[in-house]
Structures are given as structure tokens and as C-alpha cells.
Coordinates of C-alpha atoms and ligand atoms in Angstrom, one line a residue:
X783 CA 6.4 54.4 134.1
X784 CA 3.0 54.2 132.7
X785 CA 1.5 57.0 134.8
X786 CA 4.6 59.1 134.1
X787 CA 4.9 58.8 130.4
X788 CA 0.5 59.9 130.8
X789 CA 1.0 63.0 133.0
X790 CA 4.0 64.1 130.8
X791 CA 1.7 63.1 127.6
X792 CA 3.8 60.5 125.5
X793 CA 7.5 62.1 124.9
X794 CA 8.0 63.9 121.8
X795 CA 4.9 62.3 119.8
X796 CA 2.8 63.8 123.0
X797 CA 4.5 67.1 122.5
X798 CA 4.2 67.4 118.8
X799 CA 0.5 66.6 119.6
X800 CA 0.4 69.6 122.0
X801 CA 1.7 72.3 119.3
X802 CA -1.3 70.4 116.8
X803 CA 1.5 68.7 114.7
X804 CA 3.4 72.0 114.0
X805 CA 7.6 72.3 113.8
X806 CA 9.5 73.7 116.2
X807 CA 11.7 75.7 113.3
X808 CA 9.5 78.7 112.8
X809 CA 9.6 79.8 117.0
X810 CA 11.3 83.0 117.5
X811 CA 14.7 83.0 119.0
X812 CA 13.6 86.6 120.6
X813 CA 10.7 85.7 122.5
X814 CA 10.1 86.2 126.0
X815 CA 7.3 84.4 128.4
X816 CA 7.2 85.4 132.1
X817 CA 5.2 83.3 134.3
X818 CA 3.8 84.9 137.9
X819 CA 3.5 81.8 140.3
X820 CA 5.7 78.7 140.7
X821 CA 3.0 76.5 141.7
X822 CA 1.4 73.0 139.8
X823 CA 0.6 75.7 137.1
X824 CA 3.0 78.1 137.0
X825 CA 6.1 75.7 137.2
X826 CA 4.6 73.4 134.6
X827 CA 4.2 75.9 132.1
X828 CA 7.4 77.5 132.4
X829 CA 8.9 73.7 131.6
X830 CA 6.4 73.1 128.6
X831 CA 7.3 76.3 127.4
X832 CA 11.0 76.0 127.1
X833 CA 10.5 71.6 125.9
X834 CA 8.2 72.6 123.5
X835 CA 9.6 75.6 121.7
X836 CA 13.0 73.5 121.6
X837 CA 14.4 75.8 124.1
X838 CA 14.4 78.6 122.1
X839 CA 11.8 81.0 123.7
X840 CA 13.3 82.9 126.9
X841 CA 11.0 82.4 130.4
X842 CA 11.1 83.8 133.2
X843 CA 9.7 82.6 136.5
X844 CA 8.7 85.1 139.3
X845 CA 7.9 83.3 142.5
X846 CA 8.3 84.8 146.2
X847 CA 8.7 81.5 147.9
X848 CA 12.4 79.8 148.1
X849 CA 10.9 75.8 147.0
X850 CA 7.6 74.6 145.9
X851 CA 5.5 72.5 148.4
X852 CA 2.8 70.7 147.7
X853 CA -0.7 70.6 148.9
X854 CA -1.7 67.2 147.9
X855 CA -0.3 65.1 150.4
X856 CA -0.1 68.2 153.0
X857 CA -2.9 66.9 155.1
X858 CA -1.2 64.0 155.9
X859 CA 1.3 66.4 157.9
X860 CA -1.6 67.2 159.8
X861 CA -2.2 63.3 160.9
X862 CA 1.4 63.1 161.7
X863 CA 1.9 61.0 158.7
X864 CA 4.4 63.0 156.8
X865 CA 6.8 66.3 157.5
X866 CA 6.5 69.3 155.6
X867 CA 9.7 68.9 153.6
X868 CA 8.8 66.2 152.8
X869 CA 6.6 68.0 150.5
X870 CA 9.1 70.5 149.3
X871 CA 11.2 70.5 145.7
X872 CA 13.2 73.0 144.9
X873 CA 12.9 75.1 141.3
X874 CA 16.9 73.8 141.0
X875 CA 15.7 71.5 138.0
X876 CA 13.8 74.5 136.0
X877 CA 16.7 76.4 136.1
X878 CA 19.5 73.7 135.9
X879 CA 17.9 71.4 133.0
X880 CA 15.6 74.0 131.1
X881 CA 17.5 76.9 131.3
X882 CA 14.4 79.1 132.8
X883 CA 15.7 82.2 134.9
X884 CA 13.6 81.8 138.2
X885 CA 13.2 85.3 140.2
X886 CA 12.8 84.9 144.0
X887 CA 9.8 87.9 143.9
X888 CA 6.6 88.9 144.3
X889 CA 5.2 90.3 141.1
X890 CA 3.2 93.7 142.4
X891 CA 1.4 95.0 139.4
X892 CA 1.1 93.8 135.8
X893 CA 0.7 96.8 132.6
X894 CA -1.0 94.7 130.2
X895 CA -0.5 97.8 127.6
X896 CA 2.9 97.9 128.1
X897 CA 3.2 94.2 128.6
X898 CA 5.1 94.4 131.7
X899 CA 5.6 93.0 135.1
X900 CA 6.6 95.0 138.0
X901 CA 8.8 93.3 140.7
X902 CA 7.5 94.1 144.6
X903 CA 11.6 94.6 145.5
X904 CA 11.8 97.0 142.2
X905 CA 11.9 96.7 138.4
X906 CA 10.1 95.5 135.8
X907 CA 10.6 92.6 133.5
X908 CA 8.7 92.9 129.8
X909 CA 7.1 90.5 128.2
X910 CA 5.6 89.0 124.7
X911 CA 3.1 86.7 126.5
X912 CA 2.5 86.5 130.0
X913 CA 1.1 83.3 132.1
X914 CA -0.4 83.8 135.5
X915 CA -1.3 80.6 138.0
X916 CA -1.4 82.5 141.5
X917 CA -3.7 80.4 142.6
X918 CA -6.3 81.4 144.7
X919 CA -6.8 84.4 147.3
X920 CA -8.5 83.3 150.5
X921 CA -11.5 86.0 151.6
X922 CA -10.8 86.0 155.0
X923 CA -13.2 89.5 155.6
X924 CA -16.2 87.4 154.6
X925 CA -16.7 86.3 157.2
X926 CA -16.9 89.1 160.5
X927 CA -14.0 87.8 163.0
X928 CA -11.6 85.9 160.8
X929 CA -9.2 88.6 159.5
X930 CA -8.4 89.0 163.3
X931 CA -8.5 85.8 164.6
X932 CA -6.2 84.3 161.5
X933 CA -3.2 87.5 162.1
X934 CA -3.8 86.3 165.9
X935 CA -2.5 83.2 164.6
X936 CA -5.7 81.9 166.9
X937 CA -8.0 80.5 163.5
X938 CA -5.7 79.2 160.9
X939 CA -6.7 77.4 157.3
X940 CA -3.7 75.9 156.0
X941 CA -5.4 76.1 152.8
X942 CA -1.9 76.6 151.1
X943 CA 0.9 74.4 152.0
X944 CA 3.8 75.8 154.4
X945 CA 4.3 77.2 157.8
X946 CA 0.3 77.2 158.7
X947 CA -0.1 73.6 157.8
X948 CA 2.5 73.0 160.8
X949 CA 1.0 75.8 163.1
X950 CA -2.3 73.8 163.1
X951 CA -0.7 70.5 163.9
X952 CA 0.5 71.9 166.7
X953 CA -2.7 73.3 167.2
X954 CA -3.9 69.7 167.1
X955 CA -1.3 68.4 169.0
X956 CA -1.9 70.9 171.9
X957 CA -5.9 70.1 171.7
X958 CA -6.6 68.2 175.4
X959 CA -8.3 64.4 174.8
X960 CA -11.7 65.3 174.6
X961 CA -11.3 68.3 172.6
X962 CA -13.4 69.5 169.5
X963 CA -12.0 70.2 166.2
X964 CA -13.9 72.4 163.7
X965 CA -13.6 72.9 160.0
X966 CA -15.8 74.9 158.1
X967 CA -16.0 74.7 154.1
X968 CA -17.2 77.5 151.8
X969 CA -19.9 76.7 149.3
X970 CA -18.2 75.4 145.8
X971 CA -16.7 76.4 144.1
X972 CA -13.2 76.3 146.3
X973 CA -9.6 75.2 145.6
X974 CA -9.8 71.2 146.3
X975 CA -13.2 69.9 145.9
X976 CA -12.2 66.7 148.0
X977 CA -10.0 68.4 150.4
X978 CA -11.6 69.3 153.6
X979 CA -13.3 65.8 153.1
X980 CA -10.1 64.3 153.1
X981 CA -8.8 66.8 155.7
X982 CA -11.3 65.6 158.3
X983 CA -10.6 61.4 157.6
X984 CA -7.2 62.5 158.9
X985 CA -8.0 64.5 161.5
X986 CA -9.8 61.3 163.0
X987 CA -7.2 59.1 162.2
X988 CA -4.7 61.4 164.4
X989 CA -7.5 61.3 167.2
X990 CA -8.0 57.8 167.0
X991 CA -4.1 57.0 167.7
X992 CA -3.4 60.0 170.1
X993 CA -7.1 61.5 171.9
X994 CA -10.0 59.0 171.5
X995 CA -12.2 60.7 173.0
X996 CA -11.4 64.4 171.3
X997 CA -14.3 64.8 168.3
X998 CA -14.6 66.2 164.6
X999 CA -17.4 68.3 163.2
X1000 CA -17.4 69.4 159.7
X1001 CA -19.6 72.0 158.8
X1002 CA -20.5 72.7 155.4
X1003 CA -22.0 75.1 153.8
X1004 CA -23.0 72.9 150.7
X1005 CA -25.9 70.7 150.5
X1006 CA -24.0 67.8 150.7
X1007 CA -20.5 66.1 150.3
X1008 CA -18.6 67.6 146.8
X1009 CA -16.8 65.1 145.8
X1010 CA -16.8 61.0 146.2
X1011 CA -19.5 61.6 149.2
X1012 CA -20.5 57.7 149.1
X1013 CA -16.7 56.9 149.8
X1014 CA -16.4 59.2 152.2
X1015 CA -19.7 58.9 154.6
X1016 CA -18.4 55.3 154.0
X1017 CA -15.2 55.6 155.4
X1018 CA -16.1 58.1 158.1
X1019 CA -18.3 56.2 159.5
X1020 CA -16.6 52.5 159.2
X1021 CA -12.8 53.4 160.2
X1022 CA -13.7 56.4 162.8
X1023 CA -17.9 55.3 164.4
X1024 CA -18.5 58.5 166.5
X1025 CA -15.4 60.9 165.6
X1026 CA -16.8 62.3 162.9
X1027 CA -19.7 64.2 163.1
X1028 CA -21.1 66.0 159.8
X1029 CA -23.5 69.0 159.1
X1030 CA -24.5 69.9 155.7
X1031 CA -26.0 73.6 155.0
X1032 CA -24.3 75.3 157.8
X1033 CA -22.7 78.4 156.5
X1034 CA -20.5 80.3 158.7
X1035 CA -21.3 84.3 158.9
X1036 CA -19.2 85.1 161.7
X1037 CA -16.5 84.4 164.3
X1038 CA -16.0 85.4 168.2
X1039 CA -13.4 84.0 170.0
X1040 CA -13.5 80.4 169.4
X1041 CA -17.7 80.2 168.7
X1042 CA -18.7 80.1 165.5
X1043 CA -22.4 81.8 164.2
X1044 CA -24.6 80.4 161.0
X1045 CA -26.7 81.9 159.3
X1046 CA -29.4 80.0 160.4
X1047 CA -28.4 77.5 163.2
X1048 CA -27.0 77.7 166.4
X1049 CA -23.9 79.2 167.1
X1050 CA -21.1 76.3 168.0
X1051 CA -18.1 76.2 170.4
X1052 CA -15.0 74.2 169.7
X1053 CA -11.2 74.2 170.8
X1054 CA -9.7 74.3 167.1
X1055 CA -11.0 76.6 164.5
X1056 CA -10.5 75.9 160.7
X1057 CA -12.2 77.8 159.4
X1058 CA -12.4 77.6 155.1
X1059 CA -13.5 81.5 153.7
X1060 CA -15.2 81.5 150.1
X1061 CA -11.9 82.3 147.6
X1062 CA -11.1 84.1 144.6
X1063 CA -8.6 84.6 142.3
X1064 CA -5.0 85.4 143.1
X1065 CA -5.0 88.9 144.1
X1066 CA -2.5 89.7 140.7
X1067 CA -5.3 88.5 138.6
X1068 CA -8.0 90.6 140.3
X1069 CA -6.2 93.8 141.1
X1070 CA -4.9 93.3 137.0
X1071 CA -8.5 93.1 136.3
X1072 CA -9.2 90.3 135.2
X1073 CA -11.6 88.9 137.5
X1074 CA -14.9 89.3 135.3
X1075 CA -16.9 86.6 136.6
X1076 CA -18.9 87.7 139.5
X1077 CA -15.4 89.5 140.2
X1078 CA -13.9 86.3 141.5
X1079 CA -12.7 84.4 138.8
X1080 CA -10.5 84.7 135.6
X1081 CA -12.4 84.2 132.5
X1082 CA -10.6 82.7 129.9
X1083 CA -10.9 81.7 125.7
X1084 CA -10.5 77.5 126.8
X1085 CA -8.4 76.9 123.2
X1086 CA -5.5 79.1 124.6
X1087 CA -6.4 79.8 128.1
X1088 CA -5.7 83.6 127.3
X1089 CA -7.8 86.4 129.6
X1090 CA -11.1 87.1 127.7
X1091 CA -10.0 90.7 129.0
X1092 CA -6.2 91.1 128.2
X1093 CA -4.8 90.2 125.1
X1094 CA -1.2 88.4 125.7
X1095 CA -2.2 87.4 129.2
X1096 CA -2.9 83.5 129.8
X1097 CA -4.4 82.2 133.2
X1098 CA -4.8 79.0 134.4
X1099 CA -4.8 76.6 137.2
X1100 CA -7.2 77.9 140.2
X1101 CA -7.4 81.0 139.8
X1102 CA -10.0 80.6 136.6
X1103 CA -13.8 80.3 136.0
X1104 CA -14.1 76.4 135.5
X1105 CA -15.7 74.7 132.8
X1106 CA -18.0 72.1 133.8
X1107 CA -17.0 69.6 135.6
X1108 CA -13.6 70.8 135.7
X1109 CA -11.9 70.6 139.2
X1110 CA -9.7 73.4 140.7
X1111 CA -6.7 70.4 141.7
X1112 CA -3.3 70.1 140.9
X1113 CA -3.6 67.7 138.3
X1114 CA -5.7 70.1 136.3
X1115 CA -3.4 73.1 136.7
X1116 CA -0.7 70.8 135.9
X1117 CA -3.5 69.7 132.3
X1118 CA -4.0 73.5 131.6
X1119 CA -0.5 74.7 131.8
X1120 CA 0.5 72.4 129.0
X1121 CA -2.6 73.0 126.7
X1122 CA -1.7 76.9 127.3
X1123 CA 1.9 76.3 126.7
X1124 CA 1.4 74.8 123.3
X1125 CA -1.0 78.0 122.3
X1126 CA 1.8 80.2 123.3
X1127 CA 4.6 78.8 121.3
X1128 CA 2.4 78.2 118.4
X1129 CA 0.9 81.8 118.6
X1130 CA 4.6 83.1 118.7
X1131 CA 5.7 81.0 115.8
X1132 CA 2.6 82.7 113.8
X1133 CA 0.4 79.0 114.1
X1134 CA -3.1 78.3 114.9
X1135 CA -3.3 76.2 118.4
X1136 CA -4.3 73.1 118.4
X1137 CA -7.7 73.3 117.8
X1138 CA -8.5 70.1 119.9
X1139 CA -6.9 70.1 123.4
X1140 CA -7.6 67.6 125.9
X1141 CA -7.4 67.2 130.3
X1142 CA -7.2 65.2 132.3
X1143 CA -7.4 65.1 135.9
X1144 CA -7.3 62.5 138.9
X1145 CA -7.8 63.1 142.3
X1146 CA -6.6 61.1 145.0
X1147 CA -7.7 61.4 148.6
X1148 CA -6.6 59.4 151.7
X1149 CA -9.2 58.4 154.3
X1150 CA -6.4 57.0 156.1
X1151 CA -2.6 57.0 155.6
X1152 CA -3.1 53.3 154.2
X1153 CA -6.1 53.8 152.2
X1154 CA -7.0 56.1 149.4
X1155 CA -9.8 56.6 147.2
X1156 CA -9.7 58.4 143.6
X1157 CA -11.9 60.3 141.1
X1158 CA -11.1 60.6 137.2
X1159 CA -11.8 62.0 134.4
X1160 CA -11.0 63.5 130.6
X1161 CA -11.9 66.8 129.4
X1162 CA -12.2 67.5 125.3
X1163 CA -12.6 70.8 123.9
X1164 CA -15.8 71.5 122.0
X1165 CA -15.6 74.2 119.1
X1166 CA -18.9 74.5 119.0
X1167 CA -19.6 75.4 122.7
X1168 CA -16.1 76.5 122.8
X1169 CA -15.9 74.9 126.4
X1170 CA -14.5 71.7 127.8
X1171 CA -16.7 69.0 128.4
X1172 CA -16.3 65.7 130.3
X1173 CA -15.7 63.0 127.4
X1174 CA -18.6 60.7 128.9
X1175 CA -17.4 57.4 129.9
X1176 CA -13.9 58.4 130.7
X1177 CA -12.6 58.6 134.3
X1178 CA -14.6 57.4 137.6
X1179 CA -14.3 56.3 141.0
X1180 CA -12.7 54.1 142.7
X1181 CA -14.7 51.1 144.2
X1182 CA -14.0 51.2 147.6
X1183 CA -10.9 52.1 149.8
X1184 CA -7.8 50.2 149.2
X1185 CA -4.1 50.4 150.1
X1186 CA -2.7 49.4 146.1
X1187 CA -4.6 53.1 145.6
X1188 CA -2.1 54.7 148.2
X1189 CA 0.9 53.6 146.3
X1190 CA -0.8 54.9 143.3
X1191 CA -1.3 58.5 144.9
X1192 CA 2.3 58.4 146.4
X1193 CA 3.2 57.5 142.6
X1194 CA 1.1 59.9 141.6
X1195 CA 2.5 62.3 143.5
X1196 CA 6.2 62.2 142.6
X1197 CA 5.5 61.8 138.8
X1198 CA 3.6 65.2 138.6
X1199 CA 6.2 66.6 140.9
X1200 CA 8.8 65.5 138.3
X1201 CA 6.6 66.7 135.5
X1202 CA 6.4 69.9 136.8
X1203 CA 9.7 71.1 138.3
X1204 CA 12.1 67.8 137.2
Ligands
FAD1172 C1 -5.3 70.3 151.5 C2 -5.3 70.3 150.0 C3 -5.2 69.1 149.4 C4 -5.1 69.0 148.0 N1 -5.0 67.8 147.4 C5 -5.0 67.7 146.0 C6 -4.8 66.5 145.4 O1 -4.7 65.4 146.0 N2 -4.7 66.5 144.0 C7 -4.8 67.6 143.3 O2 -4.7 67.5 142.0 N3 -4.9 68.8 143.9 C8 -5.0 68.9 145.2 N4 -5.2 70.1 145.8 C9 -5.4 71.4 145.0 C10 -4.1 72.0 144.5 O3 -3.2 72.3 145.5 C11 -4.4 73.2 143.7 O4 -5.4 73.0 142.8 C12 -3.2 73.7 142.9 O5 -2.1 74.0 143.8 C13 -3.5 74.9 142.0 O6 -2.3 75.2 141.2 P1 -2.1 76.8 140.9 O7 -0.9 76.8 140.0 O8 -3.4 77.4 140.4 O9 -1.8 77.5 142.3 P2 -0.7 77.2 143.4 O10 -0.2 75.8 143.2 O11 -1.2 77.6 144.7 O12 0.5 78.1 142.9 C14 0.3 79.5 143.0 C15 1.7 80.1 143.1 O13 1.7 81.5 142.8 C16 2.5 82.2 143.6 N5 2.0 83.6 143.6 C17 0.8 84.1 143.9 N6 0.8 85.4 143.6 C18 2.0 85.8 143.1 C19 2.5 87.0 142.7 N7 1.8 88.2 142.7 N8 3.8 87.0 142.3 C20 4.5 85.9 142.2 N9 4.1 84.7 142.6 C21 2.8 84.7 143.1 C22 2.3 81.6 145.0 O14 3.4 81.8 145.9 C23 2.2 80.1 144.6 O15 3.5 79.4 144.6 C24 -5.2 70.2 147.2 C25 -5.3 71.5 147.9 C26 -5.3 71.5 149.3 C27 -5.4 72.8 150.0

């Protein structure tokens, strides 16, 4: 109960906190929000939009896929651990309990002067404020050989929940005992920081049950593990001795058949490819323009998560240039989506947002399907860097792996799940 009455911030008294204290009286009957992307952003804000303006403001929700599944929790389909559906929740509640009209579509071009959307199966819906969270766009022609080998259905990255987290089980499955498994991670910043960390604990843990003698080799292109590295090494090495093998500094430059090249070190054979490309934002954002840092990512004013190049248009979620020490997870899209839903209803009421918003975000990953280990923290807006910072002291990690931290991240799980699309 705890954790759910934090991710949903406190009932009404958290809510009222959200709009900075103001009344829900002066919000425009007539106002329309559309949101592009029914993901841990997307969804969230199209809730927190409707709870906070008292249901008054009209949203829409565009989204191509039938249900929302989840990527937390997704590699543990990969160790055999869990099923997709498992995974899956349907947008039933959005439009059953909050009145939000979802749209099964895929929004193909945005007229920010117009303030329109255009529908890829025709139409165009208009707006008065516009949210995108379309997550991220994975640059599979960075690296020479991929964009051939991933429509081959040969090198797969299951980097976003659905049927290519099951197609590389299977590749998994199919891999003889004694068999190597490869995944390759781009240099940060990339959706997940823990992720392919995580990814390869459960890799070994398959291997361990099913092929002993199969191997894993993680090659990264950082210098070294992103996120809770101690815990990791630490597990890797204690639950899995000689499974996992690790190379830091190894960036990938090219694929043929299944060898991989480096820029610098020697090219290396394996049976599965997984191979991670460097990302950007949804392709919406960028083709929209609003990709101005280093054309990748979405820059955005941090007090209302609007586009610092479109007026009316607010991002969040992956598909935006962090703040320090601001994660692209779940949890955080889930953290922006409420901050930028508060903005929007006070903007439309004629209100100054809330001049102080906070985050939060916690990040649990499973070494095994018993034992997890988590990273926290809490984010405060700073007027006068206008930026987030990490409030120092909050947060941390957890001591060492433990099973009463699994329950907590299956917990964790449902609640935001709830939160989001409940
Ligand atoms: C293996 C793995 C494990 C992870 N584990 C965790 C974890 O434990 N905890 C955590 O907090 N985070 C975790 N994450 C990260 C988390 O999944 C992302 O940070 C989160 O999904 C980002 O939310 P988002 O709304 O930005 O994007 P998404 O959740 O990806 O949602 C984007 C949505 O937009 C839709 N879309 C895109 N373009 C369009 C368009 N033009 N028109 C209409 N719809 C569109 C897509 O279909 C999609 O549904 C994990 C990620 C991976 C890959």
C-alpha cells in the first residue's frame, strides 16, 4: 500500500501538490490533449491528465499497439521465468474509468502550427497541447550489417517488449550446449541503464539450468558497468563462476554473418547475436523536429517538460535529453508524465506550474529470478539552473542481493502498472 499510495503521489493532497496548490474550477471544459504513445509515459499522462483536471479536459490516446507490455520484467521471459502476457495490460481501464478515447494508430506526422496530428490510416485529430513519449528509436544502420541481419530475423534486440523478446528465446532455446551468446551495449546514454546487465544475469541463469557448458560475453562499449556495477560483477561472478565473461571498451562497428568487428579489437564469433545499436528519439519526435541535441534527443523547459523548439508540444519519458543523473527507466517516464500533466492543466486553466516539481525513480534488476538488486533516487527542480538535480542523500543501493527485494520489484511492478493504465 505504501509503495502504491508513493508512485501515485499521496491521493488528492498529492495531486493538489502536482497543480502547485491550484483549483480544479478554472480548467476549460473545451480543452483537448492528445498523447502519441501508450507506453509508461504516454499512458500515465493521459490518466493524470483527465484525474487532475477533474475530468474535464478531453484526451486522446494514439497508440498502434492493441495492449501495453512491459519491459521491466521482460528479460525474465528470456530466462524462461515468465510469459509475455504476462506482461501485457490492456488500455481497457483508461478508457473504461477515465473516459480517455484511445485510438488504435500510428501517429505519421505532427503540424505543430496547426496543432495537429495526422493518423497513418487517415485523418487528423487537433489539439490545444500535445504530449509525445514514443520512446526511443533504435539506430540499427550504425552499425554496417545490422539493418539486414535484424529484417533477416537472424540478429534481434528485443530492446522493446513483444514478439522479439520471444523470437530470441527461441533463439536461446535452439542455441546447442556449448554455444555462445553475445550482447553488445551502445555507449550511454541508452534506454535502461541496468538492462543489458540484468539481461546477461539471466541469460546465465537459463544456461545454468538448461546448457552448462553454453557461455555469455557481454561486450560493452562503455568503460565499465553503468549502473550498480559492484552488485553486478558480484553476482556474475558468485551465482554463474565461468558463464559470464565481460569486456569493457569493445564497440561494435560492424556485423557479417554471425562475427562481430570492433573498432579496435578482434573480431568475435558467437551462435546468438544481440546486438544493442546507439538510440535516439522516437522517430515522431525527430522527423517533428525536435531532436536538437546532437539530433538525437528532445530538449525540453524541465518545469513543464514542453519542446524548447515547439510551443504546445510536451516530451517526456525516453525519448528526451536527461538531466543529470536522470535515468531513461520506466519509473521516470512514469515521474515525468505526472510533473508534465500538472503543467498542462494549469497552463490551460491560465496558472503558473508548479514551480517546484519533484522525481523519483527506482530501478530494480534481477540477477536471478529469486534475487534482485535496486538503485534509488529523488530529483528536485532547481530555478536557478533550471535543471533537475539529484536531492543528495536521497535514494541508493541496495546492499547486496536478496529475495524480500524480488517481491518488492514484482510489487513494484503491478503498482506502476496500476498507476499508469488502472
Ligand atoms: C530489457 C529492459 C528492461 C527494463 N527494465 C526496467 C526496469 O526494471 N525499471 C524501469 O523503470 N525501466 C526499465 N526499462 C526501461 C523502460 O522500459 C523505458 O524507460 C520506458 O518504457 C520508457 O517509457 P516511454 O513512455 O518513454 O516509452 P515506451 O514505454 O517505449 O512507450 C512508447 C510508446 O509509444 C508508441 N509510439 C511510438 N511512436 C508512435 C507514433 N508515431 N504514434 C503512436 N504511438 C507511437 C509505442 O508503440 C510505445 O507503446 C527496461 C527496458 C528494457 C528494454
Amino acid at each position: 500500500m505504501q509503495r502504491r499510495a508513493l508512485i501515485q503521489g499521496a491521493g488528492a493532497t498529492g495531486l493538489l501538490a502536482l497543480l502547485g496548490g491550484c483549483a480544479t474550477s478554472r480548467v476549460p471544459e473545451s480543452a483537448k490533449v492528445v498523447v502519441v504513445g501508450g507506453g509508461y509515459g504516454g499512458a500515465t499522462a493521459a490518466k493524470y491528465v483527465r484525474l487532475l483536471s477533474d475530468h474535464k479536459i478531453d484526451v486522446v490516446l494514439i497508440e498502434p499497439n492493441d495492449s501495453f507490455i512491459s519491459c521491466p520484467l521482460s528479460n525474465l521471459v528470456l530466462e524462461g521465468a515468465r510469459d509475455l502476457s504476462s506482461l501485457a495490460t490492456s488500455y481497457d481501464g483508461l478508457r473504461r474509468q477515465h473516459g480517455i478515447t484511445v485510438v488504435k494508430d500510428y501517429v505519421s506526422a505532427v503540424d505543430p502550427a496547426k496543432k495537429t496530428v495526422t493518423l497513418a490510416r487517415g485523418g487528423s485529430i487537433r489539439y490545444d497541447k500535445l504530449v509525445l513519449s514514443p520512446g526511443v528509436e533504435l539506430q540499427l544502420d550504425t552499425v554496417p550489417g545490422l539493418s539486414e541481419a535484424h529484417a533477416e530475423g537472424r540478429v534481434l534486440q528485443a530492446w522493446k517488449a513483444g514478439p522479439e523478446t520471444v523470437a530470441l528465446r527461441k533463439q536461446l532455446e535452439a542455441l546447442p550446449d556449448g554455444g555462445v551468446y553475445a550482447l553488445t551495449v551502445p555507449e550511454a546514454p541508452y534506454r535502461c541503464p541496468p538492462g543489458p546487465y540484468e539481461r546477461v544475469a539471466l541469460v546465465a541463469s537459463y544456461f545454468k539450468k538448461a546448457k552448462p557448458k553454453s557461455k555469455v560475453v557481454l561486450f560493452d562499449a562503455n568503460p565499465d558497468v553503468t549502473s550498480k556495477g559492484a552488485l553486478f560483477k558480484k553476482a556474475w561472478s558468485e551465482l554463474y563462476p565461468g558463464l559470464i565473461e565481460y569486456r569493457p571498451q569493445h564497440k561494435v562497428v560492424g556485423i557479417e554473418g554471425n562475427t562481430l568487428k570492433f573498432e579496435v579489437q578482434e573480431n568475435f564469433k558467437a551462435d546468438v547475436l544481440n546486438v544493442l545499436p546507439q538510440q535516439r528519439a522516437g522517430q515522431i519526435a525527430v522527423q517533428t523536429g525536435l531532436a536538437n541535441s546532437n539530433k538525437r534527443w528532445v530538449g525540453v523547459d524541465y518545469l513543464t517538460f514542453q519542446s524548447t523548439a515547439a510551443k504546445d508540444i510536451h516530451v517526456i519519458g525516453d525519448a528526451i535529453q536527461l538531466a543529470a543523473g536522470m535515468p531513461k527507466s520506466g519509473h521516470m517516464a512514469n515521474s515525468h508524465a505526472k510533473v508534465a500533466a500538472a503543467a498542462i492543466v494549469s497552463e490551460l486553466s491560465g496558472l503558473a506550474p508548479n514551480p517546484k516539481p519533484l522525481l523519483t525513480n527506482t530501478c530494480y534488476s534481477f540477477v536471478a529470478p529469486d534475487l534482485v538488486v535496486h538503485v534509488a533516487s529523488v530529483h528536485e527542480y532547481v530555478e536557478a539552473e533550471k535543471t533537475f538535480k539529484t536531492v543528495a542523500g536521497s535514494g541508493g543501493l541496495s546492499s547486496e542481493r536478496n529475495a524480500l527485494e524480488a517481491q518488492y520489484a514484482l510489487g513494484w511492478a503491478k503498482n506502476i502498472w496500476a498507476d499508469a493504465l488502472g
